[in-house]
Every structure is written in structure tokens, then in C-alpha cells.
Amino acid sequence: MAIQIKDGVFNLKTPDISYIMCVFGNRLLHVHYGKRIDSDIEIDTEVLRVRPCAAMTGKDIEEYNMSSELLLTEYSCYGSPDLRTPAFHAEYEDGSEVTVLTYKGYQTYQGKKPLRGLPSTYVECDDEAETLEITLEDTLQKIEVILSYTVFENYNAIARSVKVKNRGDQVVKVKSLMSCSSYLLDKNYEMMHLQGAWARERHIQRLPLGNSMQRIDSKRGASSHHHSPFIGFVRPYTTEEAGEAYGFSLIYSGNFEAYAETNAYDTVRINMGINSFSFCHKLKKNDELVAPEAVMVYSAEGIGAMSRTFHKLYKNRLCRGKWRDAERPILINNWEATYFEFDENKILSIAQKAKEMGIELLVLDDGWFGKRDLDNCSLGDWTPDLRKLPNGIKGLAEKVNAIGMKFGLWFEPEMVSPDSDLYRAHPDWCIHIESRKRTECRHQLILDLSKKEVQDYIVKSISDILCTAPIEYVKWDMNRNFTEITTPGLPHQYMLGLYSVLERITTAFPEVLFEGCSGGGGRFDAGMLPYFSQYWTSDDTDAIERTYIQYGTSVVMPASTMGAHVSTVPNHQLGRTTPLKSRGYVAMMGQFGYELDIEKCTDQEIEEMKHQITEYKELRELFHNGEMYRLKSPFEENCCAWEFVSEDKKNAVLMYCTVLASCQGAYSYVKLRGLNADKTYIDIETGKKYGGDYLMNVGIAFENSQDFLAVMKRFEEA
Ligand code: GLA
């Protein structure tokens, strides 16, 4: 039983962890989250870490002479007399904002229900997980809050969500409904998060907790390049291999917040959910609001193990459809090759050459529709530009197929250019405030996906093209953030509209491989994974910067979801020149592809790329299904190394990349992970034999001899 309930104590267990709550008086309190506990838990004040109420706070739990100010309330509310930032916050018709949630009851069931209108993890059969639902209520204001915990025993993870129901007659304005609320019992942790900017996404940052509020968020309408909806808590001494690591990941792609609030007694409250800044959702009688799902992972064996738990769960029980398991085609995208300057002949000659190299899918990026010779027009007018493509998309796709390649197409469906037929016909369809200037970004405005007619337009216009041409891949882009937001509830309504559109389109075209994009990785979050089996990780294709971006992204995201391409040098974003070999190996850490004009490459470069393609095809299954280990961090050392190990531990691939060379460069010993210590492994290239224990405890030495040089080594069990 994953959920053990005894004497008011709920112990949610996986083989390694326990998440424990208890009913205390009429409150639901948090007791423990961390290593598994099997012994009975006696509810007493010491275990609960409470104390008689301090002078400044009220005694609201009279029978115990205690104050909720000091308690670890599992799902907190503000003002009576807990004065910390709450998980739940609402305004009532009498103008008050005080809620008191007391325990009402619980139920458990095998399996897991889907979240209505929101992406979530799932089970394929009911015995994969067990769910606990605890109901809390405010008897005065007549609201119910249902906390849901699904224990994925075999995945070592717990998925949570929250629902609030209005049982009374008044209209309740919900201002905060956190998806996940939890505690750390001391503050000797660092908060770990993934920060960045456009073309510099998801760099790892670790900051020690103080007696303060430490917070990340997005108010940008998308989860954003700047912060990912993930926070981790690690001990100062926690490494990839050892030490405690807690990870909280939100399955949501819009405005979010995640924070740790350390109180005067060094207890840390963690909240994560939709950003409560400028959020308001009105609940009429019997209405309900569902918060997005959050996933909690705990590892006592370092950050690497935490990541592998996220990878396994997200790859197998968040990603879905045909492409969840299927190996992905190697693609070539024309964006960095041609930008907007192409015609049918150019695309076909790229396709012809790509086919000869062994590439499997040609993706036509931006510029194929309306009159789009630059980024200043035509978004929304999804009709082929016959000046460039006289035979339309259908004609082009058929010719690409005749060459022996699959065909894929770029869209930016959520946007409209002011210079477009769509905008001229429906100027009111974009997010705007009457009489205010509509701020343009990249000459575009955002369609208001909270409107049903807008959702239907997008579904129809994209579906019409997918129906009429043999399109096997779609790149779904989104290149700007929100401004002039009409109402506080709009960003969330937009997300619900977007998820509904994505659900309709991906369900209608189950064979199509959808790749997400948002100016690179500006919305690469767990909420996108059910719809997009892969995501364009960053617009920065420089191999060295990619080691940082992909390393940081892999803290939560499986490699099978990360789009990664070989581009030209000097690199278009950074101007850096790196060896083709390195660009190839770094891209193989994710979903492999090319994004350069192969017609301008030398014969030698083409030969080298053919070799990469052959090598990738040999290893594709291992990259897709293998366990990923991060061995050297570019954030900490002058190199980056990572490894994929097959499930049966018989095969491993190690990649190593030097950042900056130095004269008489130092040796760097890279210890492999995840092998069988008592088995012998052969280095495929040299034929040299090593014990698994040797590879994992002594390691392979690399010389930091050449700038930006990457090396790959393959090992096979003898
Ligand atoms: C965004 C994407 C790029 C490319 C361009 C096209 O920037 O991230 O990959 O598709 O749009 O305009």
C-alpha cells in the first residue's frame, strides 16, 4: 500500500520516501517529507514541532493552547492567526480575506484521475498509483478545498493538485490557490533554480536560504526564458552524487510563482502554483477552480538521482502518444540556413542533399505564408506564399517525400501581425485594452485564446493545412510575452484555452510529431510535454553555450525532449567558432538535427556530418531510453561531461567537452556512473577493457588540450 492511514496519520510511501501529514485537533498538519519512515507516528507536540503560543500571536487551537502561526499547516490560509504567505487566499463578499480551513475527511482510490482542462501525469492502469484526497473546509464562508496526492510508487514521486469549490451563495474571489505547499524543518538549504534569458535559458543557480522570502516567478504570460517552474532545495554539501535534494516541478506553462519563506523559527514554507500576483478567479455557487499539478521528488543521493526520477516519470507518464516511445527522425531545419530568403528550389535542393547524408525529415521554418519576407507581417494568415512556393505546401511536401524525406512545417498559431488579413478582419481578437496602445513585440500581438472563436480559428486554420498536405512534423512557436492584459484572470484563461487547442489538434493528428518552441526555450516546461514530445531548447545553437543550457534543462527535462541542432560557425548568436565534432556531440545529448546551409559546406564537412548521422542512428535508442548521468558541470569546471547508460547496464556512452584550452592543460578524470561494478566493459574504439568498478572509481582521463573540443566514448559489456 502506497498510502498508509492510521490514527489520523497519513503516510504516503514509495520505496525511498515518505510524505507524512496528520490530523491535529481539526487541522491538517505537515509532519515529514524525506526518507521513508515505517514506524508508527505518535502525534505529539514535539513531533509536530509546535510550541505554546508566543506572546504576539493568538491561540486559535484552544484545546492545545497553540497558534497556527507556528504550526506546519499542510495547506495554509492567511489571517487567523497564521500571518505567513498562504497557499490559499480569497476575498469574500463581506470584504474580508480571512479563511480558516479545517479538516473534513478523506478518500483514497487506486489510480489517478485526469485534471480537467490541465496537463497532468497519468497512469496506464490503476495499480500504477494510489491517490489520496483530503477535504478541508471553511464552515463560515462555505468553501471546500480538496487536496489530492497521487503516489507513483514505482517512480518514487508524488503528484499533487488542489481544487476549491464554492458551496455557498456568495461570489468568492480566489486570489491564490497554490498547487503545492510543503515545509523544510530547518533552513540549512540552498534554493536551486533555473534562471536565464532568451538564448541563455535554464542556467543553474543555488542560493542559501536566509530568514527571508526567496522567490522566483513569471508574470510574462508564459513560464518564460527567465525562470522555469521548478525549485529545488539542496544541502550546501549536496552534489550530483550525494546529499539531499528536493525537487518541485509545476506542470504549467503560464504565470507561476515558487518560493520559500523562512520564518523566525527557521522553518521553511514552500509554495508553488499559479502566480498570485494579479490573479483573481471568481467562483459563483457550486463553481470550482482546479490548480495545476505539481510533482515532488526527493533524493537522498544527490541531484542526479532527483533528475533521473523526473526524467523517468515525465518521459513515461507525462509525455504521451505515438512519439513518447518512438525514436525521432533526424531533422534539418532551414531557419539558420536561409532565414526568410528561400523558394521551392532552394528547399528541395537542401532536401536532396540532406537525404544523401542520411537526414530523415526536412522542416520548413518561418516565412512560407502570407507575404512574410521579414518578421513584420502575415502571422495569422496561414496560406502559402505562392511567390516562394508556386506549388503550395502540398506540392512542396509531396516533392520532399518523393526525395525520400519526411516533411515538417513551422507555425506560430497564437500570434497575429497587425499587418495581416486576420487582424484587419478581427482587430478585437488580440489581447488588448481599449484606448490603450497595443504594445508590439517582433511586430506582433497575441491572439486572445480565452475566446472560443479564436480557439476555433486556430484549430481550423492549422488543421486545414495538416489535412491537405503530407505533414509529419509541426514546430509550434510562440515568440512574445503578454502586455496590456485585460483582466487578472486572463493569463490563466489563456492557458486553459491554449491547452484545449493543443489537446484538440494533437488528438486529431496523432501521427504528427509536434515540437514546441518559444523563441527557443521560453516555455519549455512540464506543462508542454503532453502535447510536444520535444521542445526547441534554445535559439542559441553555439555548442559551448548549449552545454550550459542543456545541462541546466536536464535538471528536470529528459534528454528525449530536448531539441538540439548542429549549426554553422561562426555561430549566429555568439560569433564563436567550435569544431564540427563538438557541435555534433553536444547536439547528440538531445533530439538531434541540423540547422545550417549544407549546400555551403565543404566535402570534408559533409563527410564528417555523414559520420555523425551514422553514429547517432546507432546510438539513438540508447539516447532515447537510457538513463542520463551528468558527470562534469560546466557551471563548476572548465568542461562538461555526461553519460547515457542502457537500462540493462550493458552499454554506455560518455561525452566530454573542454571549454577553454590552456597550455599544458590539466587532466580531467571522469568517473562513469550506473554501470555494473563487477562486469568488464570494452572501449569500442580502442578495444581496451576496463572493469565497471575501475570506470566508476578511477575513471577515464581527458586532456584539456584543445578549445571547445568534444570527445565521445562508447563502452559495451564484454
Ligand atoms: C523563433 C524560433 C526560431 C525560428 C524563428 C522564426 O525565434 O525560436 O527557431 O523558428 O522564431 O521566426
PDB file of N, CA, C and O in Angstrom, residues 101-158:
ATOM      1  N   LEU A 101      -9.248  26.933   7.268  1.00  0.00           N
ATOM      2  CA  LEU A 101      -9.531  25.617   6.689  1.00  0.00           C
ATOM      3  C   LEU A 101      -9.359  24.537   7.745  1.00  0.00           C
ATOM      4  O   LEU A 101      -8.269  24.380   8.318  1.00  0.00           O
ATOM      5  N   THR A 102     -10.425  23.816   7.996  1.00  0.00           N
ATOM      6  CA  THR A 102     -10.347  22.727   8.964  1.00  0.00           C
ATOM      7  C   THR A 102     -10.568  21.398   8.248  1.00  0.00           C
ATOM      8  O   THR A 102     -11.150  21.342   7.161  1.00  0.00           O
ATOM      9  N   TYR A 103     -10.115  20.358   8.888  1.00  0.00           N
ATOM     10  CA  TYR A 103     -10.160  19.023   8.295  1.00  0.00           C
ATOM     11  C   TYR A 103     -11.592  18.488   8.243  1.00  0.00           C
ATOM     12  O   TYR A 103     -12.318  18.551   9.219  1.00  0.00           O
ATOM     13  N   LYS A 104     -11.994  17.956   7.089  1.00  0.00           N
ATOM     14  CA  LYS A 104     -13.338  17.408   6.976  1.00  0.00           C
ATOM     15  C   LYS A 104     -13.330  15.883   6.768  1.00  0.00           C
ATOM     16  O   LYS A 104     -14.120  15.163   7.367  1.00  0.00           O
ATOM     17  N   GLY A 105     -12.457  15.393   5.911  1.00  0.00           N
ATOM     18  CA  GLY A 105     -12.434  13.947   5.677  1.00  0.00           C
ATOM     19  C   GLY A 105     -11.497  13.590   4.535  1.00  0.00           C
ATOM     20  O   GLY A 105     -10.811  14.458   3.988  1.00  0.00           O
ATOM     21  N   TYR A 106     -11.466  12.320   4.192  1.00  0.00           N
ATOM     22  CA  TYR A 106     -10.580  11.896   3.110  1.00  0.00           C
ATOM     23  C   TYR A 106     -11.189  10.722   2.369  1.00  0.00           C
ATOM     24  O   TYR A 106     -12.118  10.064   2.847  1.00  0.00           O
ATOM     25  N   GLN A 107     -10.640  10.464   1.173  1.00  0.00           N
ATOM     26  CA  GLN A 107     -10.923   9.203   0.473  1.00  0.00           C
ATOM     27  C   GLN A 107      -9.662   8.791  -0.280  1.00  0.00           C
ATOM     28  O   GLN A 107      -8.812   9.636  -0.592  1.00  0.00           O
ATOM     29  N   THR A 108      -9.543   7.508  -0.531  1.00  0.00           N
ATOM     30  CA  THR A 108      -8.413   7.038  -1.344  1.00  0.00           C
ATOM     31  C   THR A 108      -8.961   6.203  -2.484  1.00  0.00           C
ATOM     32  O   THR A 108     -10.056   5.655  -2.393  1.00  0.00           O
ATOM     33  N   TYR A 109      -8.206   6.130  -3.540  1.00  0.00           N
ATOM     34  CA  TYR A 109      -8.570   5.221  -4.630  1.00  0.00           C
ATOM     35  C   TYR A 109      -7.324   4.828  -5.418  1.00  0.00           C
ATOM     36  O   TYR A 109      -6.319   5.537  -5.398  1.00  0.00           O
ATOM     37  N   GLN A 110      -7.414   3.688  -6.082  1.00  0.00           N
ATOM     38  CA  GLN A 110      -6.320   3.231  -6.935  1.00  0.00           C
ATOM     39  C   GLN A 110      -6.326   4.059  -8.212  1.00  0.00           C
ATOM     40  O   GLN A 110      -7.379   4.394  -8.734  1.00  0.00           O
ATOM     41  N   GLY A 111      -5.166   4.357  -8.723  1.00  0.00           N
ATOM     42  CA  GLY A 111      -5.077   5.069  -9.989  1.00  0.00           C
ATOM     43  C   GLY A 111      -5.048   6.571  -9.801  1.00  0.00           C
ATOM     44  O   GLY A 111      -4.739   7.076  -8.718  1.00  0.00           O
ATOM     45  N   LYS A 112      -5.392   7.258 -10.853  1.00  0.00           N
ATOM     46  CA  LYS A 112      -5.294   8.731 -10.838  1.00  0.00           C
ATOM     47  C   LYS A 112      -6.273   9.283 -11.854  1.00  0.00           C
ATOM     48  O   LYS A 112      -6.376   8.766 -12.971  1.00  0.00           O
ATOM     49  N   LYS A 113      -6.995  10.343 -11.442  1.00  0.00           N
ATOM     50  CA  LYS A 113      -7.935  10.966 -12.386  1.00  0.00           C
ATOM     51  C   LYS A 113      -7.215  12.067 -13.165  1.00  0.00           C
ATOM     52  O   LYS A 113      -6.341  12.735 -12.597  1.00  0.00           O
ATOM     53  N   PRO A 114      -7.628  12.293 -14.423  1.00  0.00           N
ATOM     54  CA  PRO A 114      -7.031  13.430 -15.141  1.00  0.00           C
ATOM     55  C   PRO A 114      -7.492  14.754 -14.537  1.00  0.00           C
ATOM     56  O   PRO A 114      -8.552  14.805 -13.906  1.00  0.00           O
ATOM     57  N   LEU A 115      -6.721  15.802 -14.713  1.00  0.00           N
ATOM     58  CA  LEU A 115      -7.147  17.129 -14.246  1.00  0.00           C
ATOM     59  C   LEU A 115      -7.927  17.786 -15.369  1.00  0.00           C
ATOM     60  O   LEU A 115      -7.408  17.900 -16.480  1.00  0.00           O
ATOM     61  N   ARG A 116      -9.110  18.254 -15.061  1.00  0.00           N
ATOM     62  CA  ARG A 116      -9.942  18.791 -16.132  1.00  0.00           C
ATOM     63  C   ARG A 116      -9.311  20.047 -16.758  1.00  0.00           C
ATOM     64  O   ARG A 116      -9.052  21.030 -16.074  1.00  0.00           O
ATOM     65  N   GLY A 117      -9.015  19.948 -18.066  1.00  0.00           N
ATOM     66  CA  GLY A 117      -8.524  21.121 -18.794  1.00  0.00           C
ATOM     67  C   GLY A 117      -7.056  21.440 -18.590  1.00  0.00           C
ATOM     68  O   GLY A 117      -6.549  22.403 -19.165  1.00  0.00           O
ATOM     69  N   LEU A 118      -6.378  20.643 -17.769  1.00  0.00           N
ATOM     70  CA  LEU A 118      -4.968  20.931 -17.489  1.00  0.00           C
ATOM     71  C   LEU A 118      -4.111  19.702 -17.775  1.00  0.00           C
ATOM     72  O   LEU A 118      -4.565  18.572 -17.580  1.00  0.00           O
ATOM     73  N   PRO A 119      -2.873  19.919 -18.203  1.00  0.00           N
ATOM     74  CA  PRO A 119      -1.984  18.780 -18.432  1.00  0.00           C
ATOM     75  C   PRO A 119      -1.613  18.115 -17.107  1.00  0.00           C
ATOM     76  O   PRO A 119      -1.509  18.803 -16.086  1.00  0.00           O
ATOM     77  N   SER A 120      -1.418  16.814 -17.128  1.00  0.00           N
ATOM     78  CA  SER A 120      -1.043  16.145 -15.874  1.00  0.00           C
ATOM     79  C   SER A 120      -0.400  14.800 -16.161  1.00  0.00           C
ATOM     80  O   SER A 120      -0.525  14.266 -17.272  1.00  0.00           O
ATOM     81  N   THR A 121       0.251  14.258 -15.148  1.00  0.00           N
ATOM     82  CA  THR A 121       0.777  12.907 -15.250  1.00  0.00           C
ATOM     83  C   THR A 121      -0.414  11.945 -15.271  1.00  0.00           C
ATOM     84  O   THR A 121      -1.520  12.316 -14.883  1.00  0.00           O
ATOM     85  N   TYR A 122      -0.172  10.724 -15.713  1.00  0.00           N
ATOM     86  CA  TYR A 122      -1.286   9.790 -15.843  1.00  0.00           C
ATOM     87  C   TYR A 122      -0.813   8.375 -15.513  1.00  0.00           C
ATOM     88  O   TYR A 122       0.396   8.127 -15.375  1.00  0.00           O
ATOM     89  N   VAL A 123      -1.776   7.474 -15.382  1.00  0.00           N
ATOM     90  CA  VAL A 123      -1.436   6.058 -15.232  1.00  0.00           C
ATOM     91  C   VAL A 123      -1.973   5.306 -16.449  1.00  0.00           C
ATOM     92  O   VAL A 123      -2.935   5.750 -17.067  1.00  0.00           O
ATOM     93  N   GLU A 124      -1.335   4.200 -16.768  1.00  0.00           N
ATOM     94  CA  GLU A 124      -1.878   3.368 -17.847  1.00  0.00           C
ATOM     95  C   GLU A 124      -2.759   2.266 -17.293  1.00  0.00           C
ATOM     96  O   GLU A 124      -3.586   1.722 -17.993  1.00  0.00           O
ATOM     97  N   CYS A 125      -2.532   1.903 -16.045  1.00  0.00           N
ATOM     98  CA  CYS A 125      -3.502   1.046 -15.366  1.00  0.00           C
ATOM     99  C   CYS A 125      -3.523   1.449 -13.888  1.00  0.00           C
ATOM    100  O   CYS A 125      -2.554   2.016 -13.371  1.00  0.00           O
ATOM    101  N   ASP A 126      -4.648   1.172 -13.245  1.00  0.00           N
ATOM    102  CA  ASP A 126      -4.879   1.740 -11.918  1.00  0.00           C
ATOM    103  C   ASP A 126      -3.865   1.298 -10.867  1.00  0.00           C
ATOM    104  O   ASP A 126      -3.644   2.009  -9.884  1.00  0.00           O
ATOM    105  N   ASP A 127      -3.250   0.130 -11.054  1.00  0.00           N
ATOM    106  CA  ASP A 127      -2.324  -0.272  -9.985  1.00  0.00           C
ATOM    107  C   ASP A 127      -0.958   0.427 -10.068  1.00  0.00           C
ATOM    108  O   ASP A 127      -0.073   0.165  -9.263  1.00  0.00           O
ATOM    109  N   GLU A 128      -0.816   1.334 -11.008  1.00  0.00           N
ATOM    110  CA  GLU A 128       0.451   2.088 -11.071  1.00  0.00           C
ATOM    111  C   GLU A 128       0.551   3.160  -9.996  1.00  0.00           C
ATOM    112  O   GLU A 128       1.630   3.675  -9.723  1.00  0.00           O
ATOM    113  N   ALA A 129      -0.581   3.567  -9.439  1.00  0.00           N
ATOM    114  CA  ALA A 129      -0.542   4.671  -8.473  1.00  0.00           C
ATOM    115  C   ALA A 129      -1.749   4.595  -7.549  1.00  0.00           C
ATOM    116  O   ALA A 129      -2.745   3.939  -7.853  1.00  0.00           O
ATOM    117  N   GLU A 130      -1.617   5.277  -6.425  1.00  0.00           N
ATOM    118  CA  GLU A 130      -2.737   5.364  -5.495  1.00  0.00           C
ATOM    119  C   GLU A 130      -2.928   6.841  -5.129  1.00  0.00           C
ATOM    120  O   GLU A 130      -1.947   7.580  -4.975  1.00  0.00           O
ATOM    121  N   THR A 131      -4.184   7.245  -5.017  1.00  0.00           N
ATOM    122  CA  THR A 131      -4.461   8.664  -4.775  1.00  0.00           C
ATOM    123  C   THR A 131      -5.195   8.865  -3.454  1.00  0.00           C
ATOM    124  O   THR A 131      -6.106   8.104  -3.112  1.00  0.00           O
ATOM    125  N   LEU A 132      -4.773   9.888  -2.738  1.00  0.00           N
ATOM    126  CA  LEU A 132      -5.445  10.312  -1.508  1.00  0.00           C
ATOM    127  C   LEU A 132      -6.042  11.689  -1.749  1.00  0.00           C
ATOM    128  O   LEU A 132      -5.359  12.586  -2.250  1.00  0.00           O
ATOM    129  N   GLU A 133      -7.297  11.842  -1.410  1.00  0.00           N
ATOM    130  CA  GLU A 133      -7.922  13.170  -1.485  1.00  0.00           C
ATOM    131  C   GLU A 133      -8.370  13.573  -0.088  1.00  0.00           C
ATOM    132  O   GLU A 133      -9.163  12.861   0.545  1.00  0.00           O
ATOM    133  N   ILE A 134      -7.869  14.696   0.385  1.00  0.00           N
ATOM    134  CA  ILE A 134      -8.254  15.187   1.712  1.00  0.00           C
ATOM    135  C   ILE A 134      -9.095  16.452   1.520  1.00  0.00           C
ATOM    136  O   ILE A 134      -8.698  17.353   0.775  1.00  0.00           O
ATOM    137  N   THR A 135     -10.238  16.476   2.181  1.00  0.00           N
ATOM    138  CA  THR A 135     -11.099  17.656   2.063  1.00  0.00           C
ATOM    139  C   THR A 135     -10.958  18.533   3.302  1.00  0.00           C
ATOM    140  O   THR A 135     -11.043  18.056   4.436  1.00  0.00           O
ATOM    141  N   LEU A 136     -10.738  19.812   3.048  1.00  0.00           N
ATOM    142  CA  LEU A 136     -10.719  20.829   4.105  1.00  0.00           C
ATOM    143  C   LEU A 136     -11.901  21.757   3.845  1.00  0.00           C
ATOM    144  O   LEU A 136     -12.354  21.881   2.703  1.00  0.00           O
ATOM    145  N   GLU A 137     -12.364  22.425   4.891  1.00  0.00           N
ATOM    146  CA  GLU A 137     -13.498  23.335   4.651  1.00  0.00           C
ATOM    147  C   GLU A 137     -13.410  24.566   5.551  1.00  0.00           C
ATOM    148  O   GLU A 137     -12.816  24.526   6.629  1.00  0.00           O
ATOM    149  N   ASP A 138     -13.992  25.639   5.046  1.00  0.00           N
ATOM    150  CA  ASP A 138     -14.242  26.805   5.886  1.00  0.00           C
ATOM    151  C   ASP A 138     -15.744  26.831   6.090  1.00  0.00           C
ATOM    152  O   ASP A 138     -16.506  27.116   5.154  1.00  0.00           O
ATOM    153  N   THR A 139     -16.186  26.504   7.305  1.00  0.00           N
ATOM    154  CA  THR A 139     -17.622  26.343   7.542  1.00  0.00           C
ATOM    155  C   THR A 139     -18.343  27.690   7.502  1.00  0.00           C
ATOM    156  O   THR A 139     -19.517  27.749   7.163  1.00  0.00           O
ATOM    157  N   LEU A 140     -17.617  28.765   7.806  1.00  0.00           N
ATOM    158  CA  LEU A 140     -18.268  30.084   7.785  1.00  0.00           C
ATOM    159  C   LEU A 140     -18.493  30.550   6.340  1.00  0.00           C
ATOM    160  O   LEU A 140     -19.596  30.941   5.957  1.00  0.00           O
ATOM    161  N   GLN A 141     -17.450  30.497   5.547  1.00  0.00           N
ATOM    162  CA  GLN A 141     -17.562  31.014   4.173  1.00  0.00           C
ATOM    163  C   GLN A 141     -18.075  29.962   3.192  1.00  0.00           C
ATOM    164  O   GLN A 141     -18.262  30.253   2.008  1.00  0.00           O
ATOM    165  N   LYS A 142     -18.229  28.745   3.667  1.00  0.00           N
ATOM    166  CA  LYS A 142     -18.798  27.656   2.859  1.00  0.00           C
ATOM    167  C   LYS A 142     -17.979  27.373   1.587  1.00  0.00           C
ATOM    168  O   LYS A 142     -18.496  27.372   0.472  1.00  0.00           O
ATOM    169  N   ILE A 143     -16.691  27.175   1.813  1.00  0.00           N
ATOM    170  CA  ILE A 143     -15.875  26.687   0.701  1.00  0.00           C
ATOM    171  C   ILE A 143     -15.199  25.385   1.118  1.00  0.00           C
ATOM    172  O   ILE A 143     -14.974  25.144   2.309  1.00  0.00           O
ATOM    173  N   GLU A 144     -14.916  24.590   0.122  1.00  0.00           N
ATOM    174  CA  GLU A 144     -14.194  23.334   0.353  1.00  0.00           C
ATOM    175  C   GLU A 144     -12.924  23.347  -0.471  1.00  0.00           C
ATOM    176  O   GLU A 144     -12.934  23.796  -1.628  1.00  0.00           O
ATOM    177  N   VAL A 145     -11.851  22.851   0.119  1.00  0.00           N
ATOM    178  CA  VAL A 145     -10.590  22.733  -0.612  1.00  0.00           C
ATOM    179  C   VAL A 145     -10.208  21.259  -0.587  1.00  0.00           C
ATOM    180  O   VAL A 145     -10.152  20.647   0.484  1.00  0.00           O
ATOM    181  N   ILE A 146      -9.997  20.702  -1.763  1.00  0.00           N
ATOM    182  CA  ILE A 146      -9.649  19.273  -1.832  1.00  0.00           C
ATOM    183  C   ILE A 146      -8.198  19.133  -2.276  1.00  0.00           C
ATOM    184  O   ILE A 146      -7.815  19.593  -3.354  1.00  0.00           O
ATOM    185  N   LEU A 147      -7.421  18.535  -1.394  1.00  0.00           N
ATOM    186  CA  LEU A 147      -6.000  18.320  -1.679  1.00  0.00           C
ATOM    187  C   LEU A 147      -5.844  16.909  -2.224  1.00  0.00           C
ATOM    188  O   LEU A 147      -6.304  15.959  -1.596  1.00  0.00           O
ATOM    189  N   SER A 148      -5.196  16.803  -3.362  1.00  0.00           N
ATOM    190  CA  SER A 148      -5.065  15.476  -3.968  1.00  0.00           C
ATOM    191  C   SER A 148      -3.588  15.101  -4.070  1.00  0.00           C
ATOM    192  O   SER A 148      -2.763  15.909  -4.508  1.00  0.00           O
ATOM    193  N   TYR A 149      -3.277  13.895  -3.625  1.00  0.00           N
ATOM    194  CA  TYR A 149      -1.887  13.398  -3.654  1.00  0.00           C
ATOM    195  C   TYR A 149      -1.886  12.054  -4.358  1.00  0.00           C
ATOM    196  O   TYR A 149      -2.536  11.124  -3.890  1.00  0.00           O
ATOM    197  N   THR A 150      -1.171  11.955  -5.468  1.00  0.00           N
ATOM    198  CA  THR A 150      -1.046  10.655  -6.131  1.00  0.00           C
ATOM    199  C   THR A 150       0.369  10.128  -5.921  1.00  0.00           C
ATOM    200  O   THR A 150       1.346  10.819  -6.241  1.00  0.00           O
ATOM    201  N   VAL A 151       0.447   8.927  -5.377  1.00  0.00           N
ATOM    202  CA  VAL A 151       1.760   8.333  -5.117  1.00  0.00           C
ATOM    203  C   VAL A 151       2.096   7.377  -6.266  1.00  0.00           C
ATOM    204  O   VAL A 151       1.405   6.381  -6.470  1.00  0.00           O
ATOM    205  N   PHE A 152       3.127   7.731  -7.021  1.00  0.00           N
ATOM    206  CA  PHE A 152       3.648   6.834  -8.064  1.00  0.00           C
ATOM    207  C   PHE A 152       4.750   6.010  -7.398  1.00  0.00           C
ATOM    208  O   PHE A 152       5.920   6.407  -7.397  1.00  0.00           O
ATOM    209  N   GLU A 153       4.329   4.887  -6.829  1.00  0.00           N
ATOM    210  CA  GLU A 153       5.268   4.116  -6.017  1.00  0.00           C
ATOM    211  C   GLU A 153       6.526   3.728  -6.799  1.00  0.00           C
ATOM    212  O   GLU A 153       7.640   3.920  -6.339  1.00  0.00           O
ATOM    213  N   ASN A 154       6.324   3.209  -7.997  1.00  0.00           N
ATOM    214  CA  ASN A 154       7.478   2.726  -8.752  1.00  0.00           C
ATOM    215  C   ASN A 154       8.315   3.841  -9.352  1.00  0.00           C
ATOM    216  O   ASN A 154       9.421   3.602  -9.820  1.00  0.00           O
ATOM    217  N   TYR A 155       7.778   5.007  -9.384  1.00  0.00           N
ATOM    218  CA  TYR A 155       8.545   6.141  -9.915  1.00  0.00           C
ATOM    219  C   TYR A 155       9.150   6.976  -8.786  1.00  0.00           C
ATOM    220  O   TYR A 155       9.862   7.940  -9.044  1.00  0.00           O
ATOM    221  N   ASN A 156       8.829   6.647  -7.541  1.00  0.00           N
ATOM    222  CA  ASN A 156       9.382   7.393  -6.409  1.00  0.00           C
ATOM    223  C   ASN A 156       8.978   8.860  -6.417  1.00  0.00           C
ATOM    224  O   ASN A 156       9.783   9.740  -6.086  1.00  0.00           O
ATOM    225  N   ALA A 157       7.774   9.136  -6.844  1.00  0.00           N
ATOM    226  CA  ALA A 157       7.367  10.540  -6.959  1.00  0.00           C
ATOM    227  C   ALA A 157       5.918  10.707  -6.516  1.00  0.00           C
ATOM    228  O   ALA A 157       5.130   9.758  -6.536  1.00  0.00           O
ATOM    229  N   ILE A 158       5.598  11.932  -6.112  1.00  0.00           N
ATOM    230  CA  ILE A 158       4.222  12.252  -5.700  1.00  0.00           C
ATOM    231  C   ILE A 158       3.731  13.436  -6.522  1.00  0.00           C
ATOM    232  O   ILE A 158       4.410  14.460  -6.627  1.00  0.00           O
TER     233      ILE A 158
END
